[in-house]
Coordinates of C-alpha atoms in Angstrom, one line a residue:
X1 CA -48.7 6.8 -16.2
X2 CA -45.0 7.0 -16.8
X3 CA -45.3 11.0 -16.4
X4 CA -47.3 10.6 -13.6
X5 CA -44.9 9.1 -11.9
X6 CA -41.6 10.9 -12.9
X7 CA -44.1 14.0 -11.5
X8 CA -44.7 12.4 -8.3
X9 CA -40.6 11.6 -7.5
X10 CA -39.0 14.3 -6.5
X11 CA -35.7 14.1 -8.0
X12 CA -32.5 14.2 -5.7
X13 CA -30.2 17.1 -6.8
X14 CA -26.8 18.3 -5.4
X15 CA -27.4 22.0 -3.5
X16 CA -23.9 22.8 -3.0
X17 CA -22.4 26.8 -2.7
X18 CA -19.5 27.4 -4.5
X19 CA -17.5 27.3 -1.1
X20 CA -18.5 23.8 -0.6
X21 CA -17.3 22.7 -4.1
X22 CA -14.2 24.6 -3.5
X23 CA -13.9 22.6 -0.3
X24 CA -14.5 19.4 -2.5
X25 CA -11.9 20.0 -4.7
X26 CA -9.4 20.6 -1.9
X27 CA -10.3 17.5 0.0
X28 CA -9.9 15.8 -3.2
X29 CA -6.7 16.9 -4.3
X30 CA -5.2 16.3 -0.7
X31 CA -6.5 12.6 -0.7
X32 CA -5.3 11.7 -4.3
X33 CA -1.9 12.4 -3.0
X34 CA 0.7 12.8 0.1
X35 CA 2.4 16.0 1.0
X36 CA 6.2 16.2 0.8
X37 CA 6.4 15.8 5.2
X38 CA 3.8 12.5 4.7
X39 CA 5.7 10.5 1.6
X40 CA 8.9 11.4 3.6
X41 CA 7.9 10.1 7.1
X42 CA 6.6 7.0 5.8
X43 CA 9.2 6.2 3.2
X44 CA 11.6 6.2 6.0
X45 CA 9.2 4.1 8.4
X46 CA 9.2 1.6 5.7
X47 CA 12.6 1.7 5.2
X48 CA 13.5 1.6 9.0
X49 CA 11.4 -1.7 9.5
X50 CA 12.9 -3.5 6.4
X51 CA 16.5 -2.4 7.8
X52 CA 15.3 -3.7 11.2
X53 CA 14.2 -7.3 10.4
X54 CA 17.7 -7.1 8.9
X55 CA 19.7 -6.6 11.4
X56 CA 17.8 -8.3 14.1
X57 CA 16.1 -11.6 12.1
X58 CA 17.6 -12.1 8.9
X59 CA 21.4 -11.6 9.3
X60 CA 21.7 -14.1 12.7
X61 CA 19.7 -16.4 11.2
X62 CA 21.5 -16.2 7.7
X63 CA 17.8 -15.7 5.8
X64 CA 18.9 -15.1 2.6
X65 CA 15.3 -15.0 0.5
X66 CA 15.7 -12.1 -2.0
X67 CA 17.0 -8.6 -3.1
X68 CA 19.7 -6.8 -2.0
X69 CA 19.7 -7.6 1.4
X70 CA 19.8 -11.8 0.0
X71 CA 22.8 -10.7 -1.6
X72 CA 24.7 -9.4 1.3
X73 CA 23.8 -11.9 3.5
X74 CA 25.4 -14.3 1.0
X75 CA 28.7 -12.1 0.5
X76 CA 29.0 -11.4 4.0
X77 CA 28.8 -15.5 4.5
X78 CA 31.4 -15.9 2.2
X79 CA 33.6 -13.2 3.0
X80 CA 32.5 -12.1 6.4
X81 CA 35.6 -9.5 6.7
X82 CA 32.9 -7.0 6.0
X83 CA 29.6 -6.4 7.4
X84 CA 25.8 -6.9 5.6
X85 CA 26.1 -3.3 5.8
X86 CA 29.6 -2.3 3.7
X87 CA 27.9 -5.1 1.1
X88 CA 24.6 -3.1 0.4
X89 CA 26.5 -0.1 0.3
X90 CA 28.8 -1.4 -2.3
X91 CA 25.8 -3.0 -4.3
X92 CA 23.4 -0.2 -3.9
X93 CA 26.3 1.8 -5.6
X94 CA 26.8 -0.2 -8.9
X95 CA 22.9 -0.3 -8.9
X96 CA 22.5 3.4 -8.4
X97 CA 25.3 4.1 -11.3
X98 CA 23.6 1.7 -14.0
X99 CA 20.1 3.6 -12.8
X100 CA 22.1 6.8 -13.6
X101 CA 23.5 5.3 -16.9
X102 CA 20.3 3.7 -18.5
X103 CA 16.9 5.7 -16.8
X104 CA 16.1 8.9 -16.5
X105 CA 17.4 10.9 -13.7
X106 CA 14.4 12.1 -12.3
X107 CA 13.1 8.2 -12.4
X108 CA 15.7 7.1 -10.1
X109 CA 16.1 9.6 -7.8
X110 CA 14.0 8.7 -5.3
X111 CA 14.9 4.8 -5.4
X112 CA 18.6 5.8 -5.3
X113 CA 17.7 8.0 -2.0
X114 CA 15.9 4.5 -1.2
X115 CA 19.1 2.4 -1.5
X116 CA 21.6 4.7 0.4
X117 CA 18.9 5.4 3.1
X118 CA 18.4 1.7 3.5
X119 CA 22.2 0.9 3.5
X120 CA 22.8 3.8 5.8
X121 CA 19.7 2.3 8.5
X122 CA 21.7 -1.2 8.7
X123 CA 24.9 0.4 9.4
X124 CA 23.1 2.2 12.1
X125 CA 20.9 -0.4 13.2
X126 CA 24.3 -2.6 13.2
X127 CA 26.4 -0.6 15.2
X128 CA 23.3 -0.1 18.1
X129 CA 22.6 -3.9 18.2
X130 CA 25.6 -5.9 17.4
X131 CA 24.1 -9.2 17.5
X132 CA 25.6 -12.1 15.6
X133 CA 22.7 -14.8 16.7
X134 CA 18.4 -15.7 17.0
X135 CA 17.7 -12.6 19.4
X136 CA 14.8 -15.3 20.2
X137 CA 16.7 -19.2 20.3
X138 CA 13.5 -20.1 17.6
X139 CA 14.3 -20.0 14.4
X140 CA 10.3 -20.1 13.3
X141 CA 9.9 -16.8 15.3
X142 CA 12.8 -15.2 13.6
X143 CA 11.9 -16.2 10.1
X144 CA 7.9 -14.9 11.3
X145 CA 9.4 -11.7 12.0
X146 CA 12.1 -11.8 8.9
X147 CA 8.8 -11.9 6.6
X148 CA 6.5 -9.7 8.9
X149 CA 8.6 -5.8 9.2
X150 CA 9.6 -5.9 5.7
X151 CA 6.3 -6.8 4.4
X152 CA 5.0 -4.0 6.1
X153 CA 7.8 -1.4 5.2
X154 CA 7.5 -2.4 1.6
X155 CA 3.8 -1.8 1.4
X156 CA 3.8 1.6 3.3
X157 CA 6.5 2.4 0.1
X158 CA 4.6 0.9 -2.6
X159 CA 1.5 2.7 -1.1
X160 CA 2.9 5.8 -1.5
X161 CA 4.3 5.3 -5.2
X162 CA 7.8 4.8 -3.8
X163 CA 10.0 1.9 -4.0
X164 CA 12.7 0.2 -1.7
X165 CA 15.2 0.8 -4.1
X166 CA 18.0 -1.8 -4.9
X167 CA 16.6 -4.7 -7.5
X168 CA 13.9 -2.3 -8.0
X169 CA 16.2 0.2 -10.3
X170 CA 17.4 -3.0 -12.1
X171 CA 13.8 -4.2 -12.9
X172 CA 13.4 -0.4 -14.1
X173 CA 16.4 -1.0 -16.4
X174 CA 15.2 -4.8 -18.0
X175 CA 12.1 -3.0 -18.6
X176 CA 13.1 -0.2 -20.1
X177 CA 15.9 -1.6 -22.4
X178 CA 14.6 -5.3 -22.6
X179 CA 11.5 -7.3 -23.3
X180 CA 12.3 -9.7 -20.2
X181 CA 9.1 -9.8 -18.2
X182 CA 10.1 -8.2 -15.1
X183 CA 8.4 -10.0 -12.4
X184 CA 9.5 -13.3 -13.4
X185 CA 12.9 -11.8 -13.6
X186 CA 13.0 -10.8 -10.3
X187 CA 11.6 -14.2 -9.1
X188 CA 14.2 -15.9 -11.0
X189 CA 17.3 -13.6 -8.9
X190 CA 15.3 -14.7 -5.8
X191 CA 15.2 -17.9 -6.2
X192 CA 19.0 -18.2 -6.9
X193 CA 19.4 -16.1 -3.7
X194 CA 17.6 -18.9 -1.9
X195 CA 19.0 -22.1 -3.9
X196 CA 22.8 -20.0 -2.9
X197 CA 21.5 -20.5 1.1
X198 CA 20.3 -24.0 0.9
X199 CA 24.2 -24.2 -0.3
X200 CA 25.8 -22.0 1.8
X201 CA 23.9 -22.7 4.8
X202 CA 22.2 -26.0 4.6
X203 CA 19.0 -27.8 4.0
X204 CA 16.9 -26.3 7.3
X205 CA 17.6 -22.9 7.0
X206 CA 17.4 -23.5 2.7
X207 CA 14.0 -24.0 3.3
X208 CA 12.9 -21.8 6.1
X209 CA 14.0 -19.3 3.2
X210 CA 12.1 -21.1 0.8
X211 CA 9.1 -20.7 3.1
X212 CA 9.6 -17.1 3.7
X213 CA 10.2 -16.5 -0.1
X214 CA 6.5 -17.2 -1.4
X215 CA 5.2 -16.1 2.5
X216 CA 6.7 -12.5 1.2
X217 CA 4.5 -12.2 -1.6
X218 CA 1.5 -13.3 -0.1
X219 CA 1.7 -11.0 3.1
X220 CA 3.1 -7.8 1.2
X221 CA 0.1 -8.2 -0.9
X222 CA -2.4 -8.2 1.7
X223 CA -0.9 -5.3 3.8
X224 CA -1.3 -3.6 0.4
X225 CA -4.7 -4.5 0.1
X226 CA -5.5 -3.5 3.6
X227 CA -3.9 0.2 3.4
X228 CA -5.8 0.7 0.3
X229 CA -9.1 -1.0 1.3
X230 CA -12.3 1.4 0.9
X231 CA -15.6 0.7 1.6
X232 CA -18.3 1.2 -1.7
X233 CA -21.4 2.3 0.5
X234 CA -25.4 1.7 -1.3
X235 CA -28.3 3.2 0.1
X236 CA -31.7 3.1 -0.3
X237 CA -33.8 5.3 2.2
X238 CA -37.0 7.3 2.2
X239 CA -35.1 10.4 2.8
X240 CA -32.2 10.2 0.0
X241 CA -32.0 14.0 0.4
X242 CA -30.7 14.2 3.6
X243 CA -28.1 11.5 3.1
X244 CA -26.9 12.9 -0.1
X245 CA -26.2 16.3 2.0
X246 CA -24.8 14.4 4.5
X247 CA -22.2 12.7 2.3
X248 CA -20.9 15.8 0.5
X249 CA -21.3 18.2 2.8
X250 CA -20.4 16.5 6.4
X251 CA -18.0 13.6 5.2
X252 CA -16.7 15.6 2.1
X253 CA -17.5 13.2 -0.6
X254 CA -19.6 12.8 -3.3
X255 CA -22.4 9.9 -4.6
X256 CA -23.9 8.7 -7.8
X257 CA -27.6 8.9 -7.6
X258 CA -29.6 6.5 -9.8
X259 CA -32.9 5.1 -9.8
X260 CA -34.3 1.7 -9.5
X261 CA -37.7 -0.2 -9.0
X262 CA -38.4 -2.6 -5.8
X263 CA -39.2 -5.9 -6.9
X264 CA -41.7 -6.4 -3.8
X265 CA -43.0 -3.0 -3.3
X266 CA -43.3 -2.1 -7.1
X267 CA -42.0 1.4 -6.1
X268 CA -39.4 3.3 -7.2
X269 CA -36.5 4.0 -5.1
X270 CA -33.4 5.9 -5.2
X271 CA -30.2 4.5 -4.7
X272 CA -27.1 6.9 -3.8
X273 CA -24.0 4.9 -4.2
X274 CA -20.7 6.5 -2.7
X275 CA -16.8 5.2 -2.0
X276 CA -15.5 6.0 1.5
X277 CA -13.0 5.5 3.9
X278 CA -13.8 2.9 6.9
X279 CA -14.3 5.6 9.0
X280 CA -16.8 7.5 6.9
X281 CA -18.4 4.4 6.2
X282 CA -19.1 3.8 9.8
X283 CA -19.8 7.4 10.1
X284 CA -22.7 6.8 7.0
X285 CA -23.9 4.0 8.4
X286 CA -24.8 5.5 11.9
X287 CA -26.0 8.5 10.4
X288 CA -28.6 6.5 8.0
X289 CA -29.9 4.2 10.8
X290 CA -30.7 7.2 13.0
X291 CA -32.2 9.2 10.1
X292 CA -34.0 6.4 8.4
X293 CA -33.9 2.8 10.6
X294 CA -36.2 1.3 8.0
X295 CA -33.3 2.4 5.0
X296 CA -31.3 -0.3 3.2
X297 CA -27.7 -0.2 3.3
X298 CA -24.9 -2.2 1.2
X299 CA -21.2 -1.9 2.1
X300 CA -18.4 -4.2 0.3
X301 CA -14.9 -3.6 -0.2
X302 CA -12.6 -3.0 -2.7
X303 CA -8.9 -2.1 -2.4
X304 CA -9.1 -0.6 -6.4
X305 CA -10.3 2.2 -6.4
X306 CA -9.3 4.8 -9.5
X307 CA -10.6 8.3 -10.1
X308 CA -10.8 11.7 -8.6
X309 CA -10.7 11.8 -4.5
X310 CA -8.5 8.9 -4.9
X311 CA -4.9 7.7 -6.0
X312 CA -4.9 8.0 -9.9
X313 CA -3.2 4.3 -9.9
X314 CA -3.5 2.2 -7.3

């Protein structure tokens, strides 16, 4: 009975030229990683928005929750003969010679670049919006915005395996040279950032930095999450063949093809399984319903996706 059957399926197999696996491999190694023009444009986008909700949100405001930027604000408090600017410039510096000192030079290169680039941004941003207070008269807005543009910036620079530089190269250093656990570290240098404002600054504005503290965390994450987000597609059709070409042929990917028994029909069914993009899940999905309306699809999400045709680590 068994061979009967196994006779009767017709197997799904993979007819693909030479040229199309070529093709394969090409999309594949371009999606796994950014060209030099891409990482650049976007590591500068990132760092342009964090510089931004600098100048404009956090320095007027005096929100002082974290990194470098915390620890200018606080300096430039105390000794405001110099701008946030000439602060970060003068930290970044130290940081960048200790990242020269204790890591590898190829390792901080890029968050050295980072740090000046970031520094050089305020300084500009500075000088083409000179504003010393709220840009908005509501302190809630500001500190929306404060969390908002660098959450963004720093997940386009995480995303692309970059960092923001500053703290960053000293986390690099602890965990390099020490057994100090690294993000509670960090945390720890963030929270006296924030415990220095409630000081420096008083209770209300203490705590709107309190608030935008853990509100970093949580909205860095999920831009994260959603930049990364990809679609893990199931189907189960009466015309597997076609969808299969579709997939690696049309949209460029590739699908696992198993087998599996319907509990109500007591037929077997194949099921081709694939990871995609939202677009070439919505791209899928039409094309299934028009080629089989009767087919069964599944489509969840999942922002961890590791192997070949994506990011080696996410």
């Amino acid at each position: 009975m068994d061979e009967q059957m196994e006779q009767a399926v017709d197997p799904v197999s993979e007819v693909v030229s030479e040229d199309e696996e070529a093709r394969g491999q090409r999309l594949s190694k371009k999606r796994m990683a950014y060209g030099f023009p891409q990482f650049f444009a976007l590591l500068n986008l990132g760092l342009i928005l964090t510089a931004i909700a600098l100048v404009l949100f956090k320095t007027p405001n005096h929100l002082a929750f974290g990194g470098t930027t915390g620890f200018a604000i606080l300096f430039n408090a105390a000794i405001p003969a110099l701008p946030v600017s000439v602060y970060m410039w003068i930290m970044n510096a130290v940081l960048v010679a200790l990242g020269v000192v204790f890591l590898d030079k190829k390792v901080v290169l890029w968050s050295a670049f980072a740090s000046f680039a970031l520094s050089a941004y305020t300084s500009l941003f500075e000088w083409l919006f000179p504003v010393s207070a709220s840009i908005t008269g509501d302190l809630w807005l500001d500190v929306c915005f404060a969390v908002l543009l660098p959450a963004v910036g720093s997940a386009l620079v995480f995303d692309i395996g970059a960092s923001t530089g500053g703290t960053d190269i000293l986390a690099m250093i602890l965990r390099k040279h020490t057994d100090i656990e690294i993000g509670k570290a960090l945390f720890a240098v963030d929270v006296g950032v924030v415990l220095a404002a409630i000081g420096l600054f008083g209770a209300r504005v203490g705590l709107y930095c309190v608030l935008a503290l853990i509100g970093k965390t949580f909205v860095v994450d999920g831009f994260i999450e959603s930049i990364r987000q990809r679609k893990v597609c199931q189907v189960i059709c009466s015309r597997p063949r076609d969808v299969e070409e579709y997939i690696v042929k049309k949209l460029g990917r590739t699908a696992t093809v198993t087998f599996g028994w319907g509990a109500y029909s007591g037929k077997r069914v194949t099921i081709l399984t694939s990871v995609l993009s939202r677009r070439e899940a919505m791209k899928l999905r039409l094309f299934v319903r028009a080629t089989d309306p009767g087919a069964f699809i599944t489509i969840t999400s999942s922002s961890e996706i590791i192997g070949r045709g994506f990011r080696g680590v996410n």
